[in-house]
XYZ file of C-alpha atoms in Angstrom:
233
model
C 19.470 193.302 175.270
C 17.149 193.165 172.406
C 20.515 193.608 170.285
C 22.230 190.733 171.319
C 19.671 188.276 171.580
C 18.278 189.494 168.802
C 22.361 189.460 166.837
C 22.111 185.496 169.252
C 19.092 184.484 166.670
C 21.434 185.453 163.422
C 23.853 183.413 164.662
C 21.175 180.135 164.980
C 20.346 181.235 161.965
C 23.934 180.771 159.805
C 24.190 178.128 161.912
C 21.083 176.506 161.024
C 21.502 177.049 157.431
C 25.199 176.134 157.052
C 24.396 172.966 159.006
C 21.546 171.870 156.328
C 23.602 172.987 153.706
C 25.921 170.443 154.963
C 23.821 168.020 155.030
C 22.676 168.688 151.382
C 26.387 168.092 149.868
C 26.166 164.777 152.236
C 23.262 163.458 150.300
C 24.272 164.661 147.150
C 27.526 162.927 147.464
C 26.084 160.018 148.540
C 23.499 159.841 145.834
C 25.967 160.156 143.054
C 28.802 157.249 144.382
C 25.614 154.712 144.032
C 24.948 156.216 140.930
C 27.816 155.055 140.327
C 27.200 151.629 142.027
C 24.065 150.319 140.095
C 25.745 151.725 136.879
C 27.261 148.441 137.422
C 28.134 146.465 134.145
C 27.634 142.647 133.166
C 28.949 141.762 129.882
C 27.080 139.165 127.832
C 29.325 136.061 127.519
C 30.200 132.546 125.506
C 28.343 131.470 128.106
C 25.282 133.630 128.954
C 24.663 132.966 123.576
C 24.950 130.095 124.170
C 22.294 129.562 127.116
C 19.977 131.725 124.671
C 20.626 128.837 121.590
C 19.321 126.199 123.396
C 16.638 128.448 124.847
C 15.822 128.918 121.364
C 16.264 125.572 119.819
C 13.983 124.419 123.170
C 11.126 126.997 121.377
C 11.662 125.283 117.978
C 11.270 122.253 118.658
C 7.936 122.603 121.706
C 6.646 124.554 118.638
C 6.927 121.596 116.052
C 5.575 119.391 118.521
C 2.882 120.998 118.783
C 2.102 121.529 115.784
C 1.683 117.987 114.197
C -1.542 117.940 116.193
C -5.164 118.061 114.044
C -8.415 118.025 115.654
C -10.349 117.011 111.903
C -7.457 113.597 111.880
C -7.260 113.085 115.097
C -8.765 109.706 115.936
C -7.097 108.500 119.733
C -8.224 107.929 122.671
C -8.152 111.014 124.156
C -10.721 113.504 124.188
C -9.769 116.257 121.049
C -11.055 119.365 121.849
C -8.658 118.488 124.987
C -5.576 118.484 122.894
C -6.510 120.986 121.085
C -6.690 123.233 124.385
C -3.637 121.834 125.413
C -2.245 122.868 121.667
C -3.035 126.189 122.285
C -1.336 126.356 125.503
C 1.861 125.343 123.805
C 1.451 127.588 121.013
C 0.991 130.865 123.488
C 3.883 129.680 125.406
C 5.808 129.425 122.397
C 5.043 133.077 121.903
C 6.027 134.221 126.072
C 9.250 133.173 125.155
C 10.020 134.791 122.034
C 8.377 137.566 123.045
C 9.904 141.359 121.687
C 10.527 142.730 124.693
C 12.654 139.916 126.616
C 14.496 139.537 123.418
C 15.194 143.395 123.801
C 17.615 141.710 127.107
C 19.203 140.143 124.951
C 20.311 142.111 122.464
C 22.334 144.581 124.631
C 25.731 143.354 125.947
C 26.065 145.389 128.418
C 22.934 145.450 131.498
C 23.088 147.063 134.014
C 21.572 146.530 137.614
C 18.101 148.629 137.329
C 18.258 146.729 133.621
C 18.518 143.086 135.727
C 16.018 143.753 137.436
C 13.751 145.244 135.122
C 15.063 141.603 133.119
C 13.626 139.616 136.086
C 10.204 141.458 136.033
C 9.377 140.632 132.071
C 10.767 137.791 132.733
C 8.240 136.572 135.490
C 5.440 139.281 133.953
C 5.879 136.735 130.276
C 7.139 133.421 131.062
C 6.007 132.750 134.413
C 3.306 134.924 134.362
C 1.373 134.188 130.733
C 3.072 131.256 129.993
C 3.950 128.839 133.178
C 0.765 130.095 135.141
C -2.241 131.123 132.303
C -0.853 127.839 130.319
C 0.460 125.136 131.601
C -0.232 124.609 135.764
C -4.061 124.808 134.738
C -3.181 121.526 132.613
C -3.171 120.556 136.642
C -6.684 121.123 136.309
C -8.013 117.749 136.889
C -10.440 116.850 139.378
C -12.686 119.564 141.426
C -15.285 121.596 141.216
C -12.892 122.992 138.398
C -12.627 120.184 136.218
C -11.069 121.202 132.917
C -9.135 118.259 131.157
C -10.478 114.462 131.385
C -8.592 113.339 129.379
C -6.181 109.684 130.566
C -3.244 110.925 129.655
C -3.847 114.658 131.064
C -4.116 112.932 134.102
C -0.794 111.247 133.886
C 1.115 113.929 133.559
C -0.389 116.672 135.882
C 1.488 115.851 139.201
C 4.938 116.222 136.773
C 3.661 119.695 135.668
C 2.237 121.160 138.775
C 5.422 120.204 140.824
C 7.899 122.183 138.537
C 5.112 124.853 137.135
C 5.386 125.542 141.427
C 8.988 125.229 141.658
C 9.598 127.581 138.490
C 7.443 129.995 140.196
C 9.059 131.009 142.670
C 12.331 130.396 141.526
C 14.079 134.031 140.659
C 11.585 136.393 143.513
C 13.863 136.271 145.279
C 16.485 137.843 142.305
C 14.267 141.345 142.873
C 14.395 141.397 146.777
C 18.327 140.536 146.838
C 18.681 143.607 143.909
C 16.563 146.249 146.094
C 17.645 144.869 149.728
C 21.428 144.961 148.377
C 20.748 149.589 147.935
C 24.101 150.259 149.782
C 24.005 153.899 149.294
C 27.629 154.042 151.212
C 30.400 155.892 149.610
C 31.768 154.045 146.714
C 34.941 151.434 147.732
C 36.101 148.264 146.194
C 34.865 146.032 148.925
C 31.240 147.911 147.390
C 31.851 148.051 144.392
C 33.004 143.951 144.134
C 29.776 142.998 146.276
C 27.627 144.796 144.091
C 28.535 143.694 140.175
C 28.862 139.971 142.600
C 24.656 140.544 142.976
C 24.336 141.493 139.445
C 26.309 138.803 137.890
C 24.278 136.027 139.872
C 20.838 137.524 139.260
C 21.545 137.513 135.496
C 23.627 134.172 135.011
C 19.988 133.397 137.628
C 17.112 134.424 135.504
C 19.333 132.748 132.281
C 18.950 129.855 133.712
C 15.564 129.563 135.102
C 14.383 130.631 131.785
C 16.627 128.056 130.305
C 14.983 125.627 133.011
C 11.651 126.588 131.905
C 12.101 127.106 128.373
C 13.278 123.260 129.086
C 10.191 122.185 131.093
C 8.201 122.982 128.144
C 10.049 121.438 125.326
C 9.419 117.782 127.832
C 4.829 118.877 128.811
C 5.145 119.137 124.595
C 7.744 115.963 124.542
C 4.608 114.288 126.256
C 2.090 116.443 124.385
C 3.949 114.391 120.646
C 3.421 111.398 121.722
C 0.520 111.654 123.490
C -1.028 112.504 120.067
C 2.056 112.107 117.006
C 0.791 109.180 116.047
C -2.674 109.378 115.851
C -2.943 112.393 113.409
C-alpha cells in the first residue's frame, strides 16, 4: 500500500512539475511576443520635422520679445517690477522648451513605444510643470490673499492665460494612460501589430502637436508682453 501511494505521489509530482514547466514556457513566449510589440517604432517624417521647426521659431521669437524689456529704461504705467518678473518667467519658459532632454527625442530617427511614453513624461515635467504651471499660470494670481500681480494689463490677459493653461495641462495626460492600458500581452498577429503601431504613431503626433501648441501659447503671451513694454523702453 505504501509503495502504491509513493508511486502515486511521484506521478502527481511529475505532473505538477510538467504543468509548471509548461506554464513557464507559455509566459516566456508571451513576454517575447509582447517585447516585439512594444519594440514597434515610429520614424521622423517631414511633417514631424516641420512641427519641431515651428516650435523653434516660436521659442526664438519669444526670446526676442521678452528681451526688449529693460527695467532701468521703462517709463510706462505698469508696475516695473511685475514686468521684470514676467520677463524672467518667459525666459525660464524658453529654457524649459529648449531643454536638452527634450531635444534628444528629436535627434532620434526612430522612437519606440517606451520612448514615446518617456517623451510624454519629459514633456509633462519640463514644459507643462516647469513652464505652464510654475511660470505662466502663476501670472493669473491677480486677486485674493495670494495676489502677486496688480498691473492692469496683467489683469486683462489673466483669463486667457488661465483658460489656455488649463487646457494644455490636461492635453497629453491620456497619452500615457493609453499606452499603459493597451499593453496587450497577447500573441502577436497582424491586428495586434497594427494596433500597437497606431497607438505609437498617434501618441507621438499628439505630443508633438501639444508641444507646438504650447509654444504658440507662450509666443502669444510674449507678444502681449512686448506690446505692453516694447514701446516704452
